[in-house]
Amino acid sequence: MAHNEVDNKQVIFKDFITGMPKVSDLLFKSTKLPLKLKDGSQDVLVKNLYLSCDPYMRGRMRNRVSYFAATFTPGSVITGYGVSKVIISNHPNFKEDDLVMGYTGWEEYSIIPGANGLQKIEDTDLPISYYLGVLGMPGFTAYVGFYEVGSPKAGEKVFVSAASGAVGQLVGQFAKLHGCYVVGSAGSKQKVELLKNKLGFDDAFNYKEEPDLKAALTRYLPNGIDIYFENVGGEMLDAVLENMNNHGRIAACGMISQYNLEEGQGIKNLTQVITKRLRIEGFIIPDYWERYPQFVEKVRGYLKEGKIVYVEDIADGLENAPAALVGLFEGKNIGKQVVRISNE
């Protein structure tokens, strides 16, 4: 680049949050960033192209230890998964114009110290935003949770909550490829139609229209549930426990209904775990990273062969990133929520 510095727009985390996040909890500012790196470092300067909005980020907004990543620092740029282009590199594994994925700042340009966590994107014949979704952390989460934790068998009955989201939409498709019967829940008629008509779920329902979730699950899954992919928690989990089959498995991925509560809801039906000999297992993907290359190879093949599809909800412009993130907790997104900062 010819210039010695660039304007760098940033999204700043204002302060720790209680209750539902608001757009006003995130500030927007612009600074100057010198286009140079420290001599002797192995740092990499990147231009951010896409940013990922993910439910786990809500935990980073609390003044307590997050289960997945460090809390955001008030007054600083928030961070998350992104796809970027290398502008300057002091690291031997990366060169100018390489496309990379990894942790980055919610800003136009970021310096990645020591290229920590960066991975080069070698295969660009699919949309590069997919590396934040179907080929990234959400896709890998669906893969690990269904295959490793769920231990599926062909013919089993699978229920997926928050099924139209970044993870759930893939769990359902993996289950169908495995020969299972799959039902999903979502929060709007549009999302239910998406599950049934585009994503291949056998059936789906709008939980907001069901006053009795236990009865709804009995109606949609009259033969019970063998595998529950848990994304919601609370009342949904309680209802599921009453509808699980003996020796059923619950892959506990997330509990988005609880993230904005100061005190979590208690579960009333835990005795079902004993009488039905259920297995409930939580998981986070850092425990499985050694299997990521195997996952990418398999799922990239599924995409190219048309065996699975992926739905993205793309917000354009860094200035719209705060609303996109907050909208995630209001159920506004349809599919994987990403923010496109630049096409370059």
XYZ file of C-alpha atoms in Angstrom:
344
model
C 0.000 0.000 0.000
C 1.219 3.465 -0.829
C -0.096 5.259 2.256
C 1.672 5.144 5.628
C -1.545 4.899 7.624
C -5.229 4.190 7.156
C -8.471 5.236 8.797
C -9.638 2.331 10.920
C -13.283 2.199 11.978
C -13.863 0.142 15.122
C -16.656 -1.266 17.291
C -15.917 -0.629 20.974
C -17.376 -2.521 23.930
C -18.774 0.157 26.240
C -19.133 -1.721 29.542
C -20.334 -4.981 31.081
C -23.990 -5.748 30.418
C -26.907 -7.111 32.434
C -30.084 -8.196 30.711
C -30.629 -7.976 26.973
C -27.777 -6.348 25.006
C -28.584 -3.106 23.200
C -26.976 -1.453 20.199
C -26.040 1.452 22.507
C -23.815 -0.952 24.506
C -21.409 -0.870 21.558
C -19.715 2.311 20.392
C -18.475 3.186 16.924
C -15.290 5.188 16.421
C -12.511 5.777 13.911
C -8.764 5.887 14.557
C -5.579 6.022 12.481
C -3.583 2.818 12.062
C 0.067 2.951 10.866
C 0.716 0.454 8.078
C 3.759 -1.097 9.705
C 4.647 -3.854 12.134
C 7.201 -4.085 14.929
C 10.650 -5.059 13.728
C 11.547 -8.583 14.778
C 7.945 -9.566 15.475
C 5.960 -12.280 13.718
C 2.857 -10.130 13.657
C 0.423 -9.954 10.746
C -1.651 -6.945 9.696
C -4.958 -7.904 8.091
C -7.877 -6.204 6.407
C -11.053 -7.721 7.801
C -13.581 -8.853 5.200
C -16.243 -10.731 7.202
C -17.048 -10.893 10.924
C -19.020 -13.607 12.708
C -21.879 -12.939 15.154
C -22.148 -15.865 17.581
C -24.266 -16.534 20.702
C -21.196 -17.328 22.851
C -20.240 -13.642 22.576
C -23.003 -12.772 25.055
C -21.030 -14.554 27.783
C -18.057 -12.321 27.038
C -20.152 -9.250 27.875
C -20.517 -10.265 31.531
C -18.134 -9.370 34.339
C -17.420 -13.012 35.061
C -15.381 -15.855 33.599
C -16.738 -16.958 30.225
C -16.909 -20.693 29.479
C -15.452 -20.239 26.015
C -13.258 -17.149 25.743
C -12.026 -14.203 27.781
C -14.471 -11.425 28.625
C -14.465 -8.311 26.476
C -12.518 -5.389 27.924
C -14.636 -2.273 28.477
C -13.402 0.576 26.284
C -11.660 -1.774 23.838
C -12.436 -3.255 20.433
C -14.551 -6.391 20.663
C -13.138 -9.514 19.078
C -14.478 -12.619 17.401
C -14.039 -14.945 14.462
C -13.362 -13.309 11.121
C -12.161 -13.819 7.574
C -9.442 -11.406 6.521
C -6.855 -10.588 3.863
C -3.183 -10.224 4.784
C -1.834 -6.736 4.101
C 1.600 -6.990 5.754
C 3.196 -10.086 7.270
C 6.264 -10.648 9.427
C 5.315 -14.311 9.805
C 6.893 -16.929 7.518
C 3.593 -18.826 7.082
C 1.666 -15.868 5.684
C 2.239 -13.458 2.813
C 0.499 -10.407 1.364
C -2.958 -11.131 -0.113
C -3.362 -14.486 1.670
C -6.908 -15.095 2.848
C -7.033 -16.172 6.488
C -9.532 -17.072 9.193
C -9.214 -16.718 12.949
C -9.759 -14.372 15.875
C -9.687 -10.716 14.895
C -11.003 -7.331 15.983
C -14.334 -5.815 15.042
C -12.612 -3.174 12.982
C -11.533 -2.594 9.400
C -7.866 -3.490 10.032
C -6.316 -5.582 12.800
C -2.815 -6.521 13.906
C -2.700 -10.195 14.913
C 0.220 -10.620 17.364
C 2.401 -13.528 16.301
C -0.308 -14.522 13.810
C -1.906 -16.232 16.822
C -4.708 -18.577 15.765
C -4.638 -17.613 12.090
C -5.284 -20.301 9.494
C -4.753 -19.857 5.773
C -7.800 -20.441 3.579
C -6.525 -22.667 0.800
C -9.785 -23.532 -0.952
C -11.628 -20.447 -2.226
C -14.056 -22.048 -4.678
C -16.814 -21.698 -2.070
C -17.883 -18.347 -0.529
C -15.183 -17.300 1.937
C -17.870 -16.291 4.439
C -18.564 -20.029 4.790
C -15.388 -20.246 6.894
C -17.329 -18.397 9.612
C -20.265 -20.776 9.330
C -20.622 -24.133 7.655
C -16.830 -24.586 7.316
C -15.978 -22.742 10.535
C -16.786 -22.882 14.226
C -20.587 -23.308 13.885
C -20.273 -26.089 11.316
C -17.657 -27.878 13.368
C -19.871 -27.493 16.440
C -22.769 -29.164 14.620
C -20.474 -31.939 13.380
C -18.920 -32.686 16.778
C -22.173 -32.394 18.689
C -24.135 -34.664 16.390
C -21.580 -37.318 15.497
C -19.272 -37.385 18.528
C -21.664 -36.524 21.359
C -24.961 -37.679 19.867
C -23.601 -41.053 18.676
C -26.402 -41.417 16.108
C -27.801 -44.571 14.592
C -29.797 -44.708 11.359
C -33.522 -44.558 12.001
C -33.278 -42.657 15.287
C -35.503 -39.663 16.074
C -33.653 -36.344 16.384
C -34.957 -33.034 17.731
C -33.054 -29.771 17.197
C -33.978 -26.517 18.962
C -33.059 -23.138 17.433
C -32.909 -25.228 14.292
C -32.637 -22.455 11.696
C -29.524 -20.923 13.237
C -25.887 -21.292 12.252
C -25.499 -24.641 14.033
C -28.986 -26.112 14.062
C -29.539 -25.986 10.302
C -26.498 -28.222 9.844
C -27.348 -30.653 12.619
C -30.620 -31.380 10.877
C -28.939 -31.958 7.533
C -26.236 -34.184 9.034
C -28.985 -36.189 10.722
C -30.846 -36.664 7.452
C -27.644 -37.790 5.721
C -27.247 -40.332 8.531
C -30.715 -41.753 7.965
C -32.465 -40.189 10.970
C -35.913 -38.615 11.319
C -35.488 -34.919 12.212
C -37.784 -32.289 13.707
C -36.727 -28.713 14.438
C -38.142 -25.782 16.365
C -37.757 -22.132 15.445
C -39.330 -18.794 16.313
C -41.243 -17.724 13.195
C -43.354 -19.099 10.370
C -40.666 -18.077 7.881
C -38.024 -20.061 9.747
C -40.276 -23.115 10.009
C -40.892 -23.037 6.258
C -37.142 -22.737 5.672
C -36.499 -25.839 7.769
C -39.069 -27.924 5.938
C -38.716 -26.638 2.377
C -35.024 -25.828 1.990
C -33.085 -27.552 4.748
C -34.794 -30.926 4.477
C -36.166 -31.361 8.012
C -38.962 -33.926 8.195
C -41.064 -31.499 10.222
C -40.767 -28.296 12.231
C -42.831 -26.053 14.491
C -42.904 -22.495 15.816
C -42.376 -22.779 19.561
C -43.935 -19.341 20.078
C -47.262 -20.739 18.906
C -47.145 -23.721 21.289
C -48.516 -23.030 24.798
C -47.568 -26.568 25.871
C -44.123 -27.579 24.622
C -44.397 -31.106 26.002
C -47.612 -31.652 24.052
C -46.053 -30.141 20.925
C -43.102 -32.515 21.082
C -45.414 -35.477 21.637
C -47.397 -34.404 18.586
C -44.405 -33.936 16.298
C -42.375 -36.852 17.668
C -44.976 -39.431 18.797
C -42.306 -42.129 19.006
C -40.130 -40.062 21.315
C -36.693 -38.458 20.967
C -33.446 -40.427 20.781
C -31.110 -37.456 20.281
C -31.766 -33.877 21.361
C -29.379 -31.208 20.093
C -29.732 -28.576 22.799
C -29.425 -24.911 21.801
C -32.097 -23.296 23.985
C -32.362 -24.601 27.573
C -35.059 -23.563 30.042
C -38.628 -24.652 29.342
C -37.655 -26.390 26.115
C -35.155 -28.633 27.894
C -37.740 -29.466 30.564
C -40.263 -30.490 27.906
C -37.688 -32.525 25.998
C -36.732 -34.530 29.088
C -40.315 -35.805 29.338
C -40.253 -36.856 25.681
C -36.857 -38.574 25.567
C -36.637 -42.286 24.869
C -34.713 -44.659 27.114
C -30.951 -44.377 26.625
C -31.383 -41.107 24.743
C -28.540 -38.610 24.323
C -28.615 -34.845 24.775
C -25.780 -32.893 23.145
C -25.689 -29.680 25.174
C -24.348 -27.072 22.769
C -25.943 -23.865 24.023
C -28.804 -22.416 26.056
C -29.624 -19.106 24.424
C -32.808 -18.633 26.469
C -30.609 -18.268 29.570
C -27.880 -15.935 28.340
C -29.589 -12.665 29.232
C -30.918 -13.809 32.621
C -29.147 -12.820 35.807
C -30.410 -16.013 37.442
C -30.883 -19.092 35.278
C -34.106 -21.104 35.208
C -34.171 -24.346 37.150
C -35.004 -27.658 35.474
C -37.878 -29.635 37.032
C -37.703 -32.929 35.160
C -34.169 -34.113 35.880
C -35.433 -37.350 37.424
C -36.083 -38.390 33.807
C -32.302 -38.644 33.412
C -32.304 -41.478 35.945
C -35.422 -43.379 34.960
C -34.707 -43.207 31.222
C -30.942 -43.685 31.647
C -30.234 -40.545 29.636
C -26.812 -39.105 28.851
C -26.446 -35.325 28.857
C -23.050 -34.137 27.679
C -21.820 -30.590 27.212
C -19.030 -29.852 24.786
C -16.930 -27.022 23.376
C -14.989 -27.314 20.175
C -11.495 -26.434 21.444
C -11.492 -29.975 22.854
C -11.836 -31.360 19.325
C -9.661 -29.084 17.150
C -7.433 -31.954 16.017
C -10.424 -33.279 14.044
C -11.100 -30.004 12.234
C -9.230 -30.940 8.988
C -11.277 -34.148 8.706
C -14.468 -32.166 9.222
C -13.596 -29.534 6.594
C -12.726 -32.145 3.996
C -15.990 -34.032 4.525
C -18.304 -31.017 4.675
C -16.648 -29.230 1.762
C -17.404 -32.363 -0.235
C -21.040 -32.343 0.922
C -21.395 -28.722 -0.220
C -19.836 -29.301 -3.636
C -21.982 -32.383 -4.184
C -25.143 -30.492 -3.180
C -25.810 -32.838 -0.261
C -26.158 -29.918 2.139
C -27.041 -26.252 1.755
C -26.240 -23.326 4.019
C -28.268 -20.216 4.761
C -26.517 -16.972 5.683
C -27.923 -13.667 6.925
C -25.417 -11.042 5.796
C -25.379 -7.502 7.202
C -23.379 -5.039 5.120
C -21.006 -2.534 6.692
C -19.173 -2.396 10.006
C -21.617 0.293 11.149
C -24.355 -2.356 11.094
C -22.371 -4.912 13.104
C -23.766 -3.895 16.543
C -27.382 -4.276 15.351
C -26.550 -7.611 13.742
C -25.066 -8.949 16.983
C -27.909 -7.686 19.179
C -30.442 -9.071 16.695
C -29.022 -12.530 17.262
C -30.481 -12.532 20.794
C -33.823 -11.222 19.534
C -34.150 -13.988 16.944
C -34.019 -11.579 14.002
C -31.460 -13.505 11.977
C -32.429 -16.209 9.519
C -29.449 -18.527 9.179
C -25.854 -17.761 10.070
C -25.380 -14.072 10.946
C -22.270 -12.515 9.452
C -21.179 -8.948 8.790
C -19.532 -8.086 5.482
C -17.047 -5.252 5.900
C -15.400 -5.364 2.499
C -15.459 -7.368 -0.728
C -11.726 -6.814 -1.282
